[in-house]
């Protein structure tokens, strides 16, 4: 009863593709907010954004 089930998205977790790991892209292109990540321990809903920089 101590833990409550929630999604990674509800915890604020998101994945950003195509940009430096440590810096958020200033030209971010919003992706899916309910992307399904498949892992050995189950299915997880995460938010996903993409780099929108012109030099890519």
JSON list of N, CA and C in Angstrom, two decimals, residues 1-5:
[
{"chain": "A", "resi": 1, "resn": "UNK", "atom": "N", "xyz": [0.81, -1.21, 0.00]},
{"chain": "A", "resi": 1, "resn": "UNK", "atom": "CA", "xyz": [0.00, 0.00, 0.00]},
{"chain": "A", "resi": 1, "resn": "UNK", "atom": "C", "xyz": [0.85, 1.27, 0.00]},
{"chain": "A", "resi": 2, "resn": "UNK", "atom": "N", "xyz": [2.16, 1.12, 0.11]},
{"chain": "A", "resi": 2, "resn": "UNK", "atom": "CA", "xyz": [3.03, 2.28, 0.17]},
{"chain": "A", "resi": 2, "resn": "UNK", "atom": "C", "xyz": [3.26, 2.91, -1.20]},
{"chain": "A", "resi": 3, "resn": "UNK", "atom": "N", "xyz": [3.41, 2.08, -2.23]},
{"chain": "A", "resi": 3, "resn": "UNK", "atom": "CA", "xyz": [3.68, 2.58, -3.57]},
{"chain": "A", "resi": 3, "resn": "UNK", "atom": "C", "xyz": [2.39, 2.69, -4.37]},
{"chain": "A", "resi": 4, "resn": "UNK", "atom": "N", "xyz": [2.32, 3.71, -5.21]},
{"chain": "A", "resi": 4, "resn": "UNK", "atom": "CA", "xyz": [1.18, 3.88, -6.11]},
{"chain": "A", "resi": 4, "resn": "UNK", "atom": "C", "xyz": [1.66, 3.67, -7.54]},
{"chain": "A", "resi": 5, "resn": "UNK", "atom": "N", "xyz": [0.87, 2.96, -8.33]},
{"chain": "A", "resi": 5, "resn": "UNK", "atom": "CA", "xyz": [1.22, 2.73, -9.72]},
{"chain": "A", "resi": 5, "resn": "UNK", "atom": "C", "xyz": [1.02, 4.01, -10.52]}
]
